[in-house]
Coordinates of C-alpha atoms and ligand atoms in Angstrom, one line a residue:
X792 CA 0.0 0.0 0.0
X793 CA 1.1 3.8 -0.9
X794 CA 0.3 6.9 -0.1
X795 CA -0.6 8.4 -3.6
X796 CA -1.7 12.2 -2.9
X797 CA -1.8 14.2 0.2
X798 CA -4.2 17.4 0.2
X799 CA -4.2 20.6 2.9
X800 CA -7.9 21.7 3.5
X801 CA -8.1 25.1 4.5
X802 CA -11.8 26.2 5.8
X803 CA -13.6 28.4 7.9
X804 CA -17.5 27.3 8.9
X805 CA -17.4 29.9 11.8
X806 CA -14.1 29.9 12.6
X807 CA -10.4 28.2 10.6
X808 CA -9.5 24.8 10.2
X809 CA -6.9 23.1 8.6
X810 CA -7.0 19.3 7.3
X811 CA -4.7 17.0 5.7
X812 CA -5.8 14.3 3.7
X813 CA -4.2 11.7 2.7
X814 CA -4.8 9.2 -0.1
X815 CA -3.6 5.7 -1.0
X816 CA -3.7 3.6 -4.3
X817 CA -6.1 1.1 -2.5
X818 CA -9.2 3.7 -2.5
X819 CA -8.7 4.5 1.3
X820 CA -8.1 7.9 2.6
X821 CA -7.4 9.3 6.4
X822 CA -7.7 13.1 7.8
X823 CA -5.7 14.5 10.0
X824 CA -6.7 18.3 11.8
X825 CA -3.4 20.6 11.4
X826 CA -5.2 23.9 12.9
X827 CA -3.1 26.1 15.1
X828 CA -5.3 28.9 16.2
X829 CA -4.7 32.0 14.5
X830 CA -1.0 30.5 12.5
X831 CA -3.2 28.8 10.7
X832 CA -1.3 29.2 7.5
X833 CA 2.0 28.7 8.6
X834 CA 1.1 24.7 9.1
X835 CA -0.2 24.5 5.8
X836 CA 2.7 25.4 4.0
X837 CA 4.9 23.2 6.1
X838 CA 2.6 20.3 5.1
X839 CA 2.2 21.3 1.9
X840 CA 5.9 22.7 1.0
X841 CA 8.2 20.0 3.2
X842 CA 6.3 17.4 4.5
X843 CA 3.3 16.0 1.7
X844 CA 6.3 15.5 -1.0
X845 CA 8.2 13.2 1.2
X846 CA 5.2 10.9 1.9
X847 CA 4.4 10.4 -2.2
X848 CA 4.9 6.3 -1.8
X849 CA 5.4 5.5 1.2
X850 CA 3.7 2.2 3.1
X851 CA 1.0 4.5 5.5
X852 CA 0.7 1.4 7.8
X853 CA 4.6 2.1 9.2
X854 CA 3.0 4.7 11.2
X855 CA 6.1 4.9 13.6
X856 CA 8.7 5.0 11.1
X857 CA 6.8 7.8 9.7
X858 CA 6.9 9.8 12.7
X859 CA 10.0 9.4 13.3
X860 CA 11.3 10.5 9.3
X861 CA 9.1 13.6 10.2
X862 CA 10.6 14.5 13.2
X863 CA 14.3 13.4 13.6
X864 CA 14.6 13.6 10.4
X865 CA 13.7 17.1 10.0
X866 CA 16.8 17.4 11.8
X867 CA 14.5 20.8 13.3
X868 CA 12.7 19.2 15.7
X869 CA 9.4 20.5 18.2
X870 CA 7.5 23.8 18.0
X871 CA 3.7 24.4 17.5
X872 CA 4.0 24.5 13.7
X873 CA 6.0 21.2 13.3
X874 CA 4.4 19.0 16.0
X875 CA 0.8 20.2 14.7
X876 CA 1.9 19.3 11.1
X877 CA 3.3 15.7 12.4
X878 CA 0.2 15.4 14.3
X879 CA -1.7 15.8 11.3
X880 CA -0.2 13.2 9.3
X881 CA -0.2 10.6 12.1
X882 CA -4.3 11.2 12.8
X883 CA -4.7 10.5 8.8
X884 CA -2.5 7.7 9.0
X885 CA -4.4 5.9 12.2
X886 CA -7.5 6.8 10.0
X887 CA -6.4 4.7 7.3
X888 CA -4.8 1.5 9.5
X889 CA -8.7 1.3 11.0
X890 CA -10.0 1.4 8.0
X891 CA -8.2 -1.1 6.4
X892 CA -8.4 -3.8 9.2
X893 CA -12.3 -2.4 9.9
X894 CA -11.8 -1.4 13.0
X895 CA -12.1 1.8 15.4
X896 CA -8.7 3.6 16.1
X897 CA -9.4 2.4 20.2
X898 CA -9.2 -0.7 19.1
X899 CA -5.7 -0.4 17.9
X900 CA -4.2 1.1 20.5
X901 CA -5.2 -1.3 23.1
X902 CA -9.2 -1.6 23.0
X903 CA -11.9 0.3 25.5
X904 CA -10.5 1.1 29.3
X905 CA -13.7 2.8 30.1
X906 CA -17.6 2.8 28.7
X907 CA -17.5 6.5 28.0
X908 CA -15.1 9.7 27.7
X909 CA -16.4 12.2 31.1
X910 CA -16.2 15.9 29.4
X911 CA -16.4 19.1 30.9
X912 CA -18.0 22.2 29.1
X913 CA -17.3 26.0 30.0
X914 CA -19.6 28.4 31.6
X915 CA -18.6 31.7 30.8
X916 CA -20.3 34.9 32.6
X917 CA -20.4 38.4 32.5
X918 CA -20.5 38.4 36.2
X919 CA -21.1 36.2 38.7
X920 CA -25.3 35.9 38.4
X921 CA -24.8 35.1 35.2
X922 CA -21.8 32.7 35.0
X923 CA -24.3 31.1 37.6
X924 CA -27.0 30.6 35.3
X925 CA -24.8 29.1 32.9
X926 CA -23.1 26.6 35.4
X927 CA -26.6 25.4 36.1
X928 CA -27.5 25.2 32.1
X929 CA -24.7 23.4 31.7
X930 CA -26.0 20.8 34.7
X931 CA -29.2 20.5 33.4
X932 CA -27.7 19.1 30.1
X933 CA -26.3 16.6 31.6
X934 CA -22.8 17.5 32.4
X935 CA -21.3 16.6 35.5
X936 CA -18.1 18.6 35.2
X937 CA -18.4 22.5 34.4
X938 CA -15.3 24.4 34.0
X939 CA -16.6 28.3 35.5
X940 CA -14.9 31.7 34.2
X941 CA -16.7 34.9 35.2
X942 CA -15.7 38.9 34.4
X943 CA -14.2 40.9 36.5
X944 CA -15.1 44.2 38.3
X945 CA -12.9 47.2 37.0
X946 CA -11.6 45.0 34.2
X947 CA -13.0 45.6 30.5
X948 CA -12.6 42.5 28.7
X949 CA -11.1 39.0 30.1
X950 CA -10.3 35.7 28.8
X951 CA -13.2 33.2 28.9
X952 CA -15.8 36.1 28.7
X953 CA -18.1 36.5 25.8
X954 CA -18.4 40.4 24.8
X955 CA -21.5 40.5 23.1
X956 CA -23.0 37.6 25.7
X957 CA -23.7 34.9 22.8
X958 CA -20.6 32.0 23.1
X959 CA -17.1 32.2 24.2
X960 CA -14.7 31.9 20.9
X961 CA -11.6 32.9 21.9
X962 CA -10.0 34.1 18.1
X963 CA -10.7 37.4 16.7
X964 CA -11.7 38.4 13.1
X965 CA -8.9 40.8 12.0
X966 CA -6.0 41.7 13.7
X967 CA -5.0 41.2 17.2
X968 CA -7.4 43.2 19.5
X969 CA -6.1 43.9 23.1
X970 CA -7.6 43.2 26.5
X971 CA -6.7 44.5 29.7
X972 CA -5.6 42.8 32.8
X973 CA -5.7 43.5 36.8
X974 CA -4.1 40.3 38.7
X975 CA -5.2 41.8 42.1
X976 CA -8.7 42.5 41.4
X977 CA -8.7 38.8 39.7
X978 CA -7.7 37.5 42.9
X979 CA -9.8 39.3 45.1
X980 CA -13.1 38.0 42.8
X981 CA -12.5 34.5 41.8
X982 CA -12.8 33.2 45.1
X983 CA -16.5 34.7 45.7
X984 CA -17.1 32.8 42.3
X985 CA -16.6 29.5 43.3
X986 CA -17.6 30.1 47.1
X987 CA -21.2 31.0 45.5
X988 CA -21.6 27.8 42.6
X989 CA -21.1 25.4 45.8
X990 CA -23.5 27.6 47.4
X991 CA -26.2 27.4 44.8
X992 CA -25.3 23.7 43.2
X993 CA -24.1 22.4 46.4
X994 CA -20.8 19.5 46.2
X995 CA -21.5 17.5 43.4
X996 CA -20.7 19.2 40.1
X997 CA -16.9 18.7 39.4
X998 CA -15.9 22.6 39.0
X999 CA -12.7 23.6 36.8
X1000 CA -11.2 26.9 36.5
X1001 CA -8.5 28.7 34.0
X1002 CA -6.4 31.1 35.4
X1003 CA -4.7 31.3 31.7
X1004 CA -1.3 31.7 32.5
X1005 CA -1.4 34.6 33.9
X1006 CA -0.1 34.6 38.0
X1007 CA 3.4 34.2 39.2
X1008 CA 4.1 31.1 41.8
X1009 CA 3.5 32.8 44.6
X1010 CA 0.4 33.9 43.5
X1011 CA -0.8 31.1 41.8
X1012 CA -0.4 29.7 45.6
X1013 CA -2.3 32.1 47.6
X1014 CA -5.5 31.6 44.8
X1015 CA -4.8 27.5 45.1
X1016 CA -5.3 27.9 48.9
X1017 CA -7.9 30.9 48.9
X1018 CA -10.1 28.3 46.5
X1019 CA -9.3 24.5 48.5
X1020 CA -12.8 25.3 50.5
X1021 CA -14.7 24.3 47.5
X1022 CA -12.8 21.4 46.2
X1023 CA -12.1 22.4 42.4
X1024 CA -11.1 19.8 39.9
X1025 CA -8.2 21.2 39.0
X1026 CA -6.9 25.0 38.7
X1027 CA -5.5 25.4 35.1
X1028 CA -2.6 26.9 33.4
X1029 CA -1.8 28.8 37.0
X1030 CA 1.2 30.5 35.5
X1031 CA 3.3 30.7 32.3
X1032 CA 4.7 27.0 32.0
X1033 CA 8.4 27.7 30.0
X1034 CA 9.8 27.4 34.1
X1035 CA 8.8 23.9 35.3
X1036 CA 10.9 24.6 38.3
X1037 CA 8.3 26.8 38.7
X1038 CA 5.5 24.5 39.9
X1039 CA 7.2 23.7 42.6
X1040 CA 6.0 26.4 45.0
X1041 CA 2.8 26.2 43.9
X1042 CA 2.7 22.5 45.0
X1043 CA 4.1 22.7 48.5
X1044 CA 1.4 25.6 49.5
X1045 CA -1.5 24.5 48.0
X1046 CA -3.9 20.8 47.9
X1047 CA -6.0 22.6 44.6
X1048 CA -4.9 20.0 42.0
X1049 CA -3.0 22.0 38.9
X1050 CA -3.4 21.1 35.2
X1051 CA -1.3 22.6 32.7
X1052 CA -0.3 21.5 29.2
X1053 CA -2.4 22.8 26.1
X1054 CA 0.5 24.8 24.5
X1055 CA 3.1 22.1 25.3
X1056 CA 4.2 20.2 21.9
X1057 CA 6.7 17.7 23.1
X1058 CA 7.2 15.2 26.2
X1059 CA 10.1 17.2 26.9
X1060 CA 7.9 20.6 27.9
X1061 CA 6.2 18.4 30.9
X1062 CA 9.4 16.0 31.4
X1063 CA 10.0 17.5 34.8
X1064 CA 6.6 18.8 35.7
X1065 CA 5.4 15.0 35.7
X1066 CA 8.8 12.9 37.2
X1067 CA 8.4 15.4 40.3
X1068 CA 5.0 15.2 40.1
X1069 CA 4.2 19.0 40.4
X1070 CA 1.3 18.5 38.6
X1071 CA -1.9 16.5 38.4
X1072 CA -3.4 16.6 34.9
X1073 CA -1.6 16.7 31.8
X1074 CA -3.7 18.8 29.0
X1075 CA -1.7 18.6 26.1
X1076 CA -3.2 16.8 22.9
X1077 CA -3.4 14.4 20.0
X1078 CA -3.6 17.4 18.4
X1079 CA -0.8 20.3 19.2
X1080 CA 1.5 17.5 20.7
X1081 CA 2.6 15.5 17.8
X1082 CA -0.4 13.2 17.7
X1083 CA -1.6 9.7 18.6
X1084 CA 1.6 8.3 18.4
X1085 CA 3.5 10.9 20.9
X1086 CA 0.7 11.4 22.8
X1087 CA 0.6 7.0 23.7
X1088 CA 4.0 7.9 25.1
X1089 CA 3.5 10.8 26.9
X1090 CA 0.3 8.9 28.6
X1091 CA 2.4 6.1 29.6
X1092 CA 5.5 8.3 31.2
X1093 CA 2.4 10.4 33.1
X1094 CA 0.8 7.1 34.4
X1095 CA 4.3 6.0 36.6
X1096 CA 4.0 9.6 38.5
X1097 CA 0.1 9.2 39.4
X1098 CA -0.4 11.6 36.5
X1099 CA -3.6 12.0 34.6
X1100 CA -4.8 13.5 31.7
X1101 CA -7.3 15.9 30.6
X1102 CA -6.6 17.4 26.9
X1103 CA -7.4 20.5 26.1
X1104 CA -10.4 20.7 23.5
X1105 CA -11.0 24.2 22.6
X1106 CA -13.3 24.8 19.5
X1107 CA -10.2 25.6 17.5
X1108 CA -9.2 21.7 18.1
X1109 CA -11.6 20.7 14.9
X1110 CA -14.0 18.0 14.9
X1111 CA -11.0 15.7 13.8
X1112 CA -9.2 16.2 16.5
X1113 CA -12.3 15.8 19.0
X1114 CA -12.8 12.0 17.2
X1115 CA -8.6 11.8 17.9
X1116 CA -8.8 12.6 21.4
X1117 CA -12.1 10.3 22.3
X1118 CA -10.3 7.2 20.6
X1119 CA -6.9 7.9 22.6
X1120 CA -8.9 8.8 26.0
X1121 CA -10.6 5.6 25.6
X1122 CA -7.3 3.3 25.6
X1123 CA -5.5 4.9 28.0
X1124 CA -5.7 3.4 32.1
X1125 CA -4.8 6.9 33.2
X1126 CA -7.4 9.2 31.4
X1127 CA -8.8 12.1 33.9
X1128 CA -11.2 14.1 31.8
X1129 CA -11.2 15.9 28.1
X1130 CA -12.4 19.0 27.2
X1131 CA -15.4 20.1 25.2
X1132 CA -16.6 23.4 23.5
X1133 CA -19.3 22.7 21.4
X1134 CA -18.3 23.3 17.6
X1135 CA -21.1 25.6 15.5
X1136 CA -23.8 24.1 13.3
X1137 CA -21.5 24.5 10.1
X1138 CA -18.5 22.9 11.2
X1139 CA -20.1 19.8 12.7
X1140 CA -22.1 19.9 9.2
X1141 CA -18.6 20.2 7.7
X1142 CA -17.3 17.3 9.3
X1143 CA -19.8 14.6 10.0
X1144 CA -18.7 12.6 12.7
X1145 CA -20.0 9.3 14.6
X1146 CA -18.5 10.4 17.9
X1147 CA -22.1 11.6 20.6
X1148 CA -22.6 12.8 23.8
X1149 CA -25.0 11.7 26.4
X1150 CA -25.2 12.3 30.2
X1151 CA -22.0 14.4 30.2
X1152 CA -19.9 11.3 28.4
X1153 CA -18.5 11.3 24.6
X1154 CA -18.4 7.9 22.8
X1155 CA -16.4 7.4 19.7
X1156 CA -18.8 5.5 18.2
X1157 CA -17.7 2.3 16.4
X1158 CA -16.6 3.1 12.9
X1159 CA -13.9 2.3 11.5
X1160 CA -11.1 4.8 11.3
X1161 CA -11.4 7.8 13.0
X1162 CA -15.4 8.1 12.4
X1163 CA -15.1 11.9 11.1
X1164 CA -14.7 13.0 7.7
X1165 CA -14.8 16.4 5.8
X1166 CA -17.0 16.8 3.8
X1167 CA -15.2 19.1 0.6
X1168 CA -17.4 20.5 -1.2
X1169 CA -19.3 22.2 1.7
X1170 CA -16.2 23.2 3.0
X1171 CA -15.2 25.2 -0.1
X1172 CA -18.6 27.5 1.0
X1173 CA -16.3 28.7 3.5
X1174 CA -13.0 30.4 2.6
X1175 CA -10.2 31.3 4.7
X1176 CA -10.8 34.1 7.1
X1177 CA -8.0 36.0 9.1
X1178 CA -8.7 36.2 12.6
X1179 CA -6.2 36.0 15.5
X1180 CA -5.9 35.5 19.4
X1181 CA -6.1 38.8 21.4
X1182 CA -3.0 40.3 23.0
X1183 CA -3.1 41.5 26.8
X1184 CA -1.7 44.7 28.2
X1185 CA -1.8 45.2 32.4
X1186 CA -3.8 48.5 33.7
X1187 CA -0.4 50.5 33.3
X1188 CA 0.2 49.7 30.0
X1189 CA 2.5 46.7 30.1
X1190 CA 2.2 43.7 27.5
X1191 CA 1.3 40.7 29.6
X1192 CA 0.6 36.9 29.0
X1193 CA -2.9 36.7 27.2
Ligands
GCO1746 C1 -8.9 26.2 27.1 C2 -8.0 27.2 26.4 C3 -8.5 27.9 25.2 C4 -7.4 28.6 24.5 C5 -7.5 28.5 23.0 C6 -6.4 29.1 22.3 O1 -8.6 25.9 28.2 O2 -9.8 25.7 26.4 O3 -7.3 28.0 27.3 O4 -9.6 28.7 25.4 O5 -7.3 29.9 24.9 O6 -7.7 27.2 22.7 O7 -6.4 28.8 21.0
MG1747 MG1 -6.9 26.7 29.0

């Protein structure tokens, strides 16, 4: 078997994607999401310029071999742009291995651990009434895990916040708009959050929070300890994650579990974070961290250190990725919980998918491959459209971690 042609999909039904797709002289083809939010089109041209010529002809079942020509033998190895290409090409090629033995991709990598895939959604307020009545929305649709970001008084525009109060999308049409940030006046109000969803929903719903990257240890420590009364799931992305060292302080003054991980690309960005086990969840995913393949390995090393995951699922993770991560989260002994932002109406018509929800669980559903495809020709209704992440400056001025 040979890979004949490989294709980059670029499309926007409501906000970019970008899919390989790759073709073999038997008929069978697999897809693979490549979309890194707002450098959309630097991953196409690296799949389309470097990496889609040196597949031409090669065997798609040696799925490890092909990894490994991608990535060692780029002699360039990591980043966002590479490792989201790689990833790419290994989803497609997992894709077409279940399609030719007729099987689901969870089969493959070890068969079902669990009956379903426990997600979390986002409920995203103005202020706290109303990230209240979306925590409770969010219940009554089945979920049993509700991640909870609310505005802040004296601060125009924060991340997780909808500004025209339909849903949270975190990319921007156009260029980069900027937000403002007050750490102090964050910490003084997320507290009263959480302390007011156990008061109305009481101490079942498994609550999650994102502070975004945006405290320093020490802080990140007093808002760990400020929230332990009401038990969160896990405090995310406390602070800026290039320092693992880091962590470290954070851990030894607060019992709030910590999750980090959804802009890591490699094994080596959480190598230390997990072997001193400064952390509880790992987010990254199938998608931004070199796909199924590294992702299998990264699970495994995570497992010996009482490490669990929970991958980051964003909408700008398409619905290819969302089949990925359901398949891998499946296998896996030591999978904690995976994101979900519901796509819009035109990208799930885009890419029709077997994986469903019920009672706050996904299931991949049981078709061979993947069970997502992309459906072209609606696709092409929706041409690329330039839109970016925002960029944060603090009260005074200062450019600061969005
Ligand atoms: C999350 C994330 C996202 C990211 C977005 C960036 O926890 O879901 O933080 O909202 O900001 O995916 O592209
Ligand atoms: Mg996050």
């Amino acid at each position: 078997m040979k890979i004949t042609k490989g294709k980059v999909i670029v499309c926007s039904p409501g906000r970019n994607f970008i899919t390989i797709k790759l073709e073999t002289d038997e008929g069978v083809y697999g897809i693979g999401d490549a979309t890194l939010n707002g450098r959309e089109l630097s991953v196409a041209s690296y799949l389309e310029d470097h990496v889609i010529p040196c597949l031409i002809g090669k065997d798609p079942s040696n799925i490890e071999d092909i990894w490994q020509y991608l990535y060692r033998g780029a002699y360039w190895r990591r980043g966002p742009v590479t490792m989201t290409a790689i990833a790419a090409v290994d989803m497609a090629l997992w894709d077409i291995k279940g399609k030719v033995l007729n099987t689901p991709v969870y089969n493959l990598l070890g068969g079902k651990c669990r009956k379903g895939v426990m997600v979390y959604s986002h409920a995203n307020g103005k202020d706290i009434e109303h990230t209240l009545d979306e925590v409770g929305k969010h219940l009554d649709m089945g979920y049993k895990a509700v991640r909870a970001q609310c505005g802040i008084p004296g601060v125009p525009t924060t991340y997780g916040v909808p500004k025209d109060g339909g849903k949270y999308e975190p990319a921007e049409k156009g260029l980069p708009s900027e937000h403002a940030w007050s750490t102090e006046k964050y910490m003084r109000h997320v507290p009263e959050l959480f302390k007011r969803i156990r008061e109305v929903y009481g101490d079942e719903p498994l609550l999650l929070h994102d502070c975004h990257h945006r405290l320093t240890p020490i802080e990140a420590a007093r808002v760990g300890r400020d929230l332990e009364p009401y038990r969160l799931f896990w405090m995310e992305d406390p602070v800026p994650a290039e320092l693992q060292e880091g962590f470290r302080l954070i851990r030894e003054h607060t019992t709030t579990p910590i999750a980090v991980g959804e802009v890591f690309n490699s094994i080596y960005d959480a190598e230390r974070l997990i072997k001193e086990q400064l952390i509880d969840y790992i987010r990254m995913t199938t998608l931004h961290a070199g796909g199924i393949s590294h992702m299998k390995k990264v699970a495994s090393f995570a497992e010996l250190y009482h490490v669990q995951t929970g991958s980051h699922g964003a909408t700008d993770l398409s619905p290819v990725t969302m089949a990925a991560a359901l398949h891998f989260d499946m296998s896996i002994t030591n999978f904690g919980i995976q994101e979900h932002m519901a796509h819009t109406d035109e990208t799930d018509e885009v890419f029709p998918h077997a994986y469903s929800f019920n009672e706050g669980y996904f299931y991949p559903g049981d078709e061979p491959g993947l069970g997502v495809d992309i459906d072209e020709k609606l696709a092409a209704k929706y041409p690329y459209d330039p839109a970016y992440l925002p960029v944060n400056r603090k009260e005074d001025g200062t450019l600061f971690h969005w």
